[in-house]
Amino acid sequence: MTTKEHVARIRVQNSGSVILSSGDKGGVGKSFALRCAAHNLNRWQLDWHGFDGDARNSHLVRFQPGSQIEPLVLKVDSDFDRLLDKIEGTDPRFHILIDTPAGSGDVIERRGDRLVKLAQLLGRPLIRLFALDEEDDVLMAIQREAPAMGLGNIVAVLNGRFGPRSSFLLWEKQRRGGLPSVRDAVLGAGGTEIYLPVLPPLPRMEIRDARCTFAQALDGRIDLSFSQRSNLSDWIAEMEAAFEPFRARIEGR
């Protein structure tokens, strides 16, 4: 389907968001944050289509059985251009989830402006789930990608795996030269932050082995003890509450 045909369809129906996981470095939790986004899209009964660009650690493919997900390597510029074509060809009613591999920041810096322009052309809101740890690597990635992709489309996901909310000191620290903190810059541009609570280790390992969604784990796909099931249920409730600002972005509020 051509861009012209897409634009014609968009005139008569709402368009789903393009939701891009980011964070650049490995192990920061970007794929996990995207799994949480998928869980909530399912909970809100919203249709979505996934592109899993993290070939070495494909969370969407492994942990969303039965969902419509396409593996799509994202390493070089031509890979990113293929992703743009895939987005253009996706039903405009569907939200799009895109998982990126570690080290994709260079490609995003070079090609990210094209994604911004395409999303605008198609009338699709662009949301970047930017997973953060307590170090400064990801903060530098945010700043490096800003010229291509801006800051206002960021939902910063403070990953509780790395500590309580109070431990993300560099996120709030004023930058050299009197520049505002990265947090203030992102929120000032219209971005959002959420704190993602840490998933208890025993349910996390069981889910990893079963390769199922969080909801399926709670519905009996895996054999959890009473305490494990209770801990998982509590975590899901906390995670869902944490993603309410993300829902507001999805709904345009």
C-alpha atoms as a printed R data frame, in Angstrom:
    type eleno elety resid chain resno       x       y      z
1   ATOM     1    CA   MET     A     1   0.000   0.000  0.000
2   ATOM     2    CA   THR     A     2   1.385   3.420 -0.925
3   ATOM     3    CA   THR     A     3   1.649   6.408  1.392
4   ATOM     4    CA   LYS     A     4  -1.050   8.162 -0.647
5   ATOM     5    CA   GLU     A     5  -3.451   5.260 -0.066
6   ATOM     6    CA   HIS     A     6  -2.621   5.281  3.648
7   ATOM     7    CA   VAL     A     7  -3.290   8.987  3.965
8   ATOM     8    CA   ALA     A     8  -6.661   8.503  2.237
9   ATOM     9    CA   ARG     A     9  -7.601   5.808  4.772
10  ATOM    10    CA   ILE     A    10  -6.441   7.916  7.690
11  ATOM    11    CA   ARG     A    11  -8.940  10.630  6.791
12  ATOM    12    CA   VAL     A    12 -11.794   8.345  7.811
13  ATOM    13    CA   GLN     A    13 -10.381   6.414 10.771
14  ATOM    14    CA   ASN     A    14  -8.091   6.828 13.762
15  ATOM    15    CA   SER     A    15  -4.487   5.780 13.366
16  ATOM    16    CA   GLY     A    16  -2.559   3.631 15.815
17  ATOM    17    CA   SER     A    17   0.659   4.799 17.427
18  ATOM    18    CA   VAL     A    18   4.188   3.815 16.453
19  ATOM    19    CA   ILE     A    19   5.836   2.646 19.691
20  ATOM    20    CA   LEU     A    20   9.604   2.271 19.515
21  ATOM    21    CA   SER     A    21  11.650   0.697 22.293
22  ATOM    22    CA   SER     A    22  14.919   2.466 22.929
23  ATOM    23    CA   GLY     A    23  17.805   2.711 25.338
24  ATOM    24    CA   ASP     A    24  20.647   1.629 23.029
25  ATOM    25    CA   LYS     A    25  22.671  -0.402 25.553
26  ATOM    26    CA   GLY     A    26  22.025  -4.079 26.229
27  ATOM    27    CA   GLY     A    27  20.346  -5.185 29.459
28  ATOM    28    CA   VAL     A    28  18.752  -1.841 30.263
29  ATOM    29    CA   GLY     A    29  15.232  -3.263 29.949
30  ATOM    30    CA   LYS     A    30  13.946  -1.837 26.662
31  ATOM    31    CA   SER     A    31  12.569  -5.191 25.458
32  ATOM    32    CA   PHE     A    32  10.981  -5.844 28.858
33  ATOM    33    CA   ALA     A    33   9.338  -2.416 28.791
34  ATOM    34    CA   LEU     A    34   7.919  -3.222 25.365
35  ATOM    35    CA   ARG     A    35   6.493  -6.500 26.700
36  ATOM    36    CA   CYS     A    36   4.750  -4.462 29.372
37  ATOM    37    CA   ALA     A    37   3.386  -2.159 26.673
38  ATOM    38    CA   ALA     A    38   2.084  -5.185 24.755
39  ATOM    39    CA   HIS     A    39   0.415  -6.493 27.918
40  ATOM    40    CA   ASN     A    40  -1.404  -3.217 28.386
41  ATOM    41    CA   LEU     A    41  -2.444  -2.907 24.741
42  ATOM    42    CA   ASN     A    42  -3.998  -6.368 25.094
43  ATOM    43    CA   ARG     A    43  -5.675  -5.327 28.341
44  ATOM    44    CA   TRP     A    44  -7.133  -2.234 26.675
45  ATOM    45    CA   GLN     A    45  -8.299  -4.445 23.773
46  ATOM    46    CA   LEU     A    46  -6.274  -2.510 21.224
47  ATOM    47    CA   ASP     A    47  -4.993  -4.228 18.089
48  ATOM    48    CA   TRP     A    48  -1.265  -4.144 17.473
49  ATOM    49    CA   HIS     A    49   1.395  -5.479 15.132
50  ATOM    50    CA   GLY     A    50   4.978  -6.096 16.208
51  ATOM    51    CA   PHE     A    51   8.367  -5.844 14.541
52  ATOM    52    CA   ASP     A    52  11.087  -7.575 16.535
53  ATOM    53    CA   GLY     A    53  14.449  -6.100 15.603
54  ATOM    54    CA   ASP     A    54  16.398  -7.697 18.453
55  ATOM    55    CA   ALA     A    55  17.496 -10.935 16.769
56  ATOM    56    CA   ARG     A    56  19.762 -12.037 19.652
57  ATOM    57    CA   ASN     A    57  17.191 -11.423 22.377
58  ATOM    58    CA   SER     A    58  13.821 -11.445 20.648
59  ATOM    59    CA   HIS     A    59  11.377 -10.712 23.455
60  ATOM    60    CA   LEU     A    60   8.317 -10.053 21.311
61  ATOM    61    CA   VAL     A    61   8.716 -13.291 19.356
62  ATOM    62    CA   ARG     A    62   9.396 -15.358 22.476
63  ATOM    63    CA   PHE     A    63   6.962 -13.857 24.968
64  ATOM    64    CA   GLN     A    64   3.935 -12.925 22.864
65  ATOM    65    CA   PRO     A    65   2.812 -16.295 21.446
66  ATOM    66    CA   GLY     A    66  -0.066 -16.006 19.026
67  ATOM    67    CA   SER     A    67   0.524 -12.314 18.360
68  ATOM    68    CA   GLN     A    68   1.267 -10.911 14.925
69  ATOM    69    CA   ILE     A    69   5.007 -10.255 15.044
70  ATOM    70    CA   GLU     A    70   7.579 -10.064 12.272
71  ATOM    71    CA   PRO     A    71  11.305 -10.553 12.922
72  ATOM    72    CA   LEU     A    72  13.160  -7.646 11.338
73  ATOM    73    CA   VAL     A    73  16.897  -7.126 11.802
74  ATOM    74    CA   LEU     A    74  17.800  -3.520 12.643
75  ATOM    75    CA   LYS     A    75  21.539  -3.083 12.265
76  ATOM    76    CA   VAL     A    76  22.246  -0.855  9.272
77  ATOM    77    CA   ASP     A    77  20.538   2.003  7.451
78  ATOM    78    CA   SER     A    78  18.914  -0.241  4.844
79  ATOM    79    CA   ASP     A    79  17.314  -2.291  7.656
80  ATOM    80    CA   PHE     A    80  15.761   0.874  9.054
81  ATOM    81    CA   ASP     A    81  14.488   1.869  5.632
82  ATOM    82    CA   ARG     A    82  12.816  -1.560  5.325
83  ATOM    83    CA   LEU     A    83  11.176  -0.904  8.690
84  ATOM    84    CA   LEU     A    84   9.769   2.366  7.354
85  ATOM    85    CA   ASP     A    85   8.293   0.493  4.398
86  ATOM    86    CA   LYS     A    86   6.781  -2.067  6.786
87  ATOM    87    CA   ILE     A    87   5.214   0.707  8.875
88  ATOM    88    CA   GLU     A    88   3.772   2.301  5.753
89  ATOM    89    CA   GLY     A    89   2.215  -1.025  4.791
90  ATOM    90    CA   THR     A    90   0.634  -1.753  8.189
91  ATOM    91    CA   ASP     A    91  -3.096  -1.289  8.689
92  ATOM    92    CA   PRO     A    92  -3.453   2.255 10.105
93  ATOM    93    CA   ARG     A    93  -5.874   1.031 12.779
94  ATOM    94    CA   PHE     A    94  -3.154  -1.093 14.390
95  ATOM    95    CA   HIS     A    95  -0.664   0.174 16.918
96  ATOM    96    CA   ILE     A    96   2.902  -0.779 15.976
97  ATOM    97    CA   LEU     A    97   5.431  -2.111 18.504
98  ATOM    98    CA   ILE     A    98   9.089  -2.061 17.460
99  ATOM    99    CA   ASP     A    99  11.838  -3.675 19.520
100 ATOM   100    CA   THR     A   100  15.371  -2.492 18.827
101 ATOM   101    CA   PRO     A   101  18.660  -4.283 19.516
102 ATOM   102    CA   ALA     A   102  21.529  -3.007 21.629
103 ATOM   103    CA   GLY     A   103  23.694  -0.611 19.658
104 ATOM   104    CA   SER     A   104  20.918   0.588 17.366
105 ATOM   105    CA   GLY     A   105  21.431   4.181 18.466
106 ATOM   106    CA   ASP     A   106  23.772   5.010 15.587
107 ATOM   107    CA   VAL     A   107  21.188   3.910 13.018
108 ATOM   108    CA   ILE     A   108  18.449   5.827 14.847
109 ATOM   109    CA   GLU     A   109  20.617   8.953 14.862
110 ATOM   110    CA   ARG     A   110  21.069   8.707 11.101
111 ATOM   111    CA   ARG     A   111  17.551   7.582 10.159
112 ATOM   112    CA   GLY     A   112  15.337   8.630 13.047
113 ATOM   113    CA   ASP     A   113  14.213  11.840 11.370
114 ATOM   114    CA   ARG     A   114  12.685   9.699  8.623
115 ATOM   115    CA   LEU     A   115  10.592   7.827 11.170
116 ATOM   116    CA   VAL     A   116   9.419  11.125 12.652
117 ATOM   117    CA   LYS     A   117   8.424  12.437  9.214
118 ATOM   118    CA   LEU     A   118   6.685   9.198  8.217
119 ATOM   119    CA   ALA     A   119   4.679   9.069 11.452
120 ATOM   120    CA   GLN     A   120   3.590  12.668 10.892
121 ATOM   121    CA   LEU     A   121   2.647  11.954  7.268
122 ATOM   122    CA   LEU     A   122   0.587   8.902  8.260
123 ATOM   123    CA   GLY     A   123  -1.021  10.690 11.193
124 ATOM   124    CA   ARG     A   124   0.430   8.145 13.613
125 ATOM   125    CA   PRO     A   125   1.529   9.360 17.078
126 ATOM   126    CA   LEU     A   126   5.155   8.398 17.730
127 ATOM   127    CA   ILE     A   127   6.036   7.156 21.220
128 ATOM   128    CA   ARG     A   128   9.551   6.168 22.270
129 ATOM   129    CA   LEU     A   129   9.738   3.909 25.308
130 ATOM   130    CA   PHE     A   130  13.200   4.856 26.568
131 ATOM   131    CA   ALA     A   131  14.357   2.380 29.236
132 ATOM   132    CA   LEU     A   132  16.730   3.862 31.823
133 ATOM   133    CA   ASP     A   133  19.087   2.425 34.384
134 ATOM   134    CA   GLU     A   134  20.882   4.518 37.025
135 ATOM   135    CA   GLU     A   135  23.949   5.148 34.820
136 ATOM   136    CA   ASP     A   136  24.532   7.921 32.301
137 ATOM   137    CA   ASP     A   137  24.927   5.850 29.098
138 ATOM   138    CA   VAL     A   138  21.237   5.977 28.269
139 ATOM   139    CA   LEU     A   139  21.028   9.664 29.146
140 ATOM   140    CA   MET     A   140  23.755  10.352 26.606
141 ATOM   141    CA   ALA     A   141  21.813   8.299 24.054
142 ATOM   142    CA   ILE     A   142  18.744  10.468 24.662
143 ATOM   143    CA   GLN     A   143  20.789  13.579 23.994
144 ATOM   144    CA   ARG     A   144  22.494  12.133 20.906
145 ATOM   145    CA   GLU     A   145  19.188  11.101 19.353
146 ATOM   146    CA   ALA     A   146  17.449  14.390 20.155
147 ATOM   147    CA   PRO     A   147  18.448  16.211 16.931
148 ATOM   148    CA   ALA     A   148  16.874  13.451 14.814
149 ATOM   149    CA   MET     A   149  13.885  12.507 16.957
150 ATOM   150    CA   GLY     A   150  13.281  15.232 19.520
151 ATOM   151    CA   LEU     A   151  12.415  14.744 23.184
152 ATOM   152    CA   GLY     A   152   8.675  15.276 23.465
153 ATOM   153    CA   ASN     A   153   7.823  11.792 22.159
154 ATOM   154    CA   ILE     A   154   9.725  10.048 24.976
155 ATOM   155    CA   VAL     A   155   8.134   7.970 27.708
156 ATOM   156    CA   ALA     A   156  11.131   7.450 29.998
157 ATOM   157    CA   VAL     A   157  10.859   4.065 31.733
158 ATOM   158    CA   LEU     A   158  12.852   4.048 34.965
159 ATOM   159    CA   ASN     A   159  13.543   0.351 35.359
160 ATOM   160    CA   GLY     A   160  13.009  -0.679 38.983
161 ATOM   161    CA   ARG     A   161  15.388  -3.578 38.442
162 ATOM   162    CA   PHE     A   162  18.176  -1.061 39.021
163 ATOM   163    CA   GLY     A   163  16.847   0.318 42.275
164 ATOM   164    CA   PRO     A   164  14.114   2.470 43.827
165 ATOM   165    CA   ARG     A   165  12.923   5.670 42.195
166 ATOM   166    CA   SER     A   166  15.301   7.689 44.380
167 ATOM   167    CA   SER     A   167  18.361   5.960 42.881
168 ATOM   168    CA   PHE     A   168  17.988   7.599 39.455
169 ATOM   169    CA   LEU     A   169  20.069  10.584 40.477
170 ATOM   170    CA   LEU     A   170  21.752  11.334 37.134
171 ATOM   171    CA   TRP     A   171  18.338  11.507 35.452
172 ATOM   172    CA   GLU     A   172  17.532  14.488 37.680
173 ATOM   173    CA   LYS     A   173  20.994  16.055 37.960
174 ATOM   174    CA   GLN     A   174  21.603  19.445 36.367
175 ATOM   175    CA   ARG     A   175  23.986  19.151 33.436
176 ATOM   176    CA   ARG     A   176  27.238  21.033 33.020
177 ATOM   177    CA   GLY     A   177  27.063  24.665 32.057
178 ATOM   178    CA   GLY     A   178  23.830  25.175 33.972
179 ATOM   179    CA   LEU     A   179  21.805  23.145 31.487
180 ATOM   180    CA   PRO     A   180  18.641  21.546 32.857
181 ATOM   181    CA   SER     A   181  18.689  17.897 33.819
182 ATOM   182    CA   VAL     A   182  17.788  15.358 31.146
183 ATOM   183    CA   ARG     A   183  14.562  14.750 33.054
184 ATOM   184    CA   ASP     A   184  13.647  18.445 32.990
185 ATOM   185    CA   ALA     A   185  14.535  18.690 29.298
186 ATOM   186    CA   VAL     A   186  12.376  15.664 28.408
187 ATOM   187    CA   LEU     A   187   9.392  16.683 30.548
188 ATOM   188    CA   GLY     A   188   9.716  20.301 29.420
189 ATOM   189    CA   ALA     A   189   9.467  19.167 25.800
190 ATOM   190    CA   GLY     A   190   6.268  17.250 26.538
191 ATOM   191    CA   GLY     A   191   7.731  13.851 27.402
192 ATOM   192    CA   THR     A   192   6.614  11.575 30.222
193 ATOM   193    CA   GLU     A   193   8.259   9.352 32.820
194 ATOM   194    CA   ILE     A   194   7.115   6.164 34.526
195 ATOM   195    CA   TYR     A   195   8.711   4.009 37.195
196 ATOM   196    CA   LEU     A   196   8.482   0.316 36.304
197 ATOM   197    CA   PRO     A   197   8.457  -1.884 39.418
198 ATOM   198    CA   VAL     A   198  10.769  -4.875 39.477
199 ATOM   199    CA   LEU     A   199   9.230  -8.247 38.646
200 ATOM   200    CA   PRO     A   200   9.888 -10.782 41.456
201 ATOM   201    CA   PRO     A   201  12.637 -13.209 40.383
202 ATOM   202    CA   LEU     A   202  10.821 -16.540 40.784
203 ATOM   203    CA   PRO     A   203   7.813 -15.672 38.587
204 ATOM   204    CA   ARG     A   204  10.204 -13.987 36.143
205 ATOM   205    CA   MET     A   205  12.221 -17.189 35.738
206 ATOM   206    CA   GLU     A   206   9.087 -19.314 35.335
207 ATOM   207    CA   ILE     A   207   7.759 -16.953 32.652
208 ATOM   208    CA   ARG     A   208  11.127 -17.039 30.919
209 ATOM   209    CA   ASP     A   209  11.080 -20.837 30.770
210 ATOM   210    CA   ALA     A   210   7.429 -21.029 29.651
211 ATOM   211    CA   ARG     A   211   7.817 -18.235 27.079
212 ATOM   212    CA   CYS     A   212   4.379 -16.835 27.793
213 ATOM   213    CA   THR     A   213   2.813 -13.472 28.509
214 ATOM   214    CA   PHE     A   214   2.372 -12.091 32.014
215 ATOM   215    CA   ALA     A   215  -1.391 -12.621 31.762
216 ATOM   216    CA   GLN     A   216  -0.977 -16.223 30.609
217 ATOM   217    CA   ALA     A   217   1.326 -16.912 33.563
218 ATOM   218    CA   LEU     A   218  -1.365 -15.635 35.918
219 ATOM   219    CA   ASP     A   219  -4.107 -17.584 34.129
220 ATOM   220    CA   GLY     A   220  -2.479 -20.952 34.771
221 ATOM   221    CA   ARG     A   221  -0.099 -21.425 31.847
222 ATOM   222    CA   ILE     A   222   2.620 -22.186 34.398
223 ATOM   223    CA   ASP     A   223   2.456 -23.874 37.806
224 ATOM   224    CA   LEU     A   224   3.068 -21.166 40.394
225 ATOM   225    CA   SER     A   225   2.841 -21.545 44.143
226 ATOM   226    CA   PHE     A   226   0.315 -19.411 46.018
227 ATOM   227    CA   SER     A   227   2.996 -16.929 47.072
228 ATOM   228    CA   GLN     A   228   4.462 -16.713 43.563
229 ATOM   229    CA   ARG     A   229   1.010 -16.166 42.052
230 ATOM   230    CA   SER     A   230   0.236 -13.504 44.656
231 ATOM   231    CA   ASN     A   231   3.530 -11.716 44.000
232 ATOM   232    CA   LEU     A   232   2.968 -11.844 40.253
233 ATOM   233    CA   SER     A   233  -0.611 -10.566 40.609
234 ATOM   234    CA   ASP     A   234   0.586  -7.665 42.792
235 ATOM   235    CA   TRP     A   235   3.347  -6.818 40.319
236 ATOM   236    CA   ILE     A   236   0.979  -6.850 37.334
237 ATOM   237    CA   ALA     A   237  -1.361  -4.455 39.140
238 ATOM   238    CA   GLU     A   238   1.556  -2.120 39.948
239 ATOM   239    CA   MET     A   239   2.896  -2.344 36.404
240 ATOM   240    CA   GLU     A   240  -0.513  -1.593 34.896
241 ATOM   241    CA   ALA     A   241  -0.893   1.433 37.163
242 ATOM   242    CA   ALA     A   242   2.590   2.628 36.216
243 ATOM   243    CA   PHE     A   243   1.638   2.528 32.522
244 ATOM   244    CA   GLU     A   244  -1.317   4.901 32.880
245 ATOM   245    CA   PRO     A   245   0.764   7.856 31.567
246 ATOM   246    CA   PHE     A   246   1.598   5.674 28.558
247 ATOM   247    CA   ARG     A   247  -2.114   5.060 28.070
248 ATOM   248    CA   ALA     A   248  -2.713   8.804 28.150
249 ATOM   249    CA   ARG     A   249  -0.206   9.184 25.309
250 ATOM   250    CA   ILE     A   250  -1.905   6.410 23.337
251 ATOM   251    CA   GLU     A   251  -5.273   8.084 23.769
252 ATOM   252    CA   GLY     A   252  -3.916  11.548 22.998
253 ATOM   253    CA   ARG     A   253  -4.613  12.973 26.448
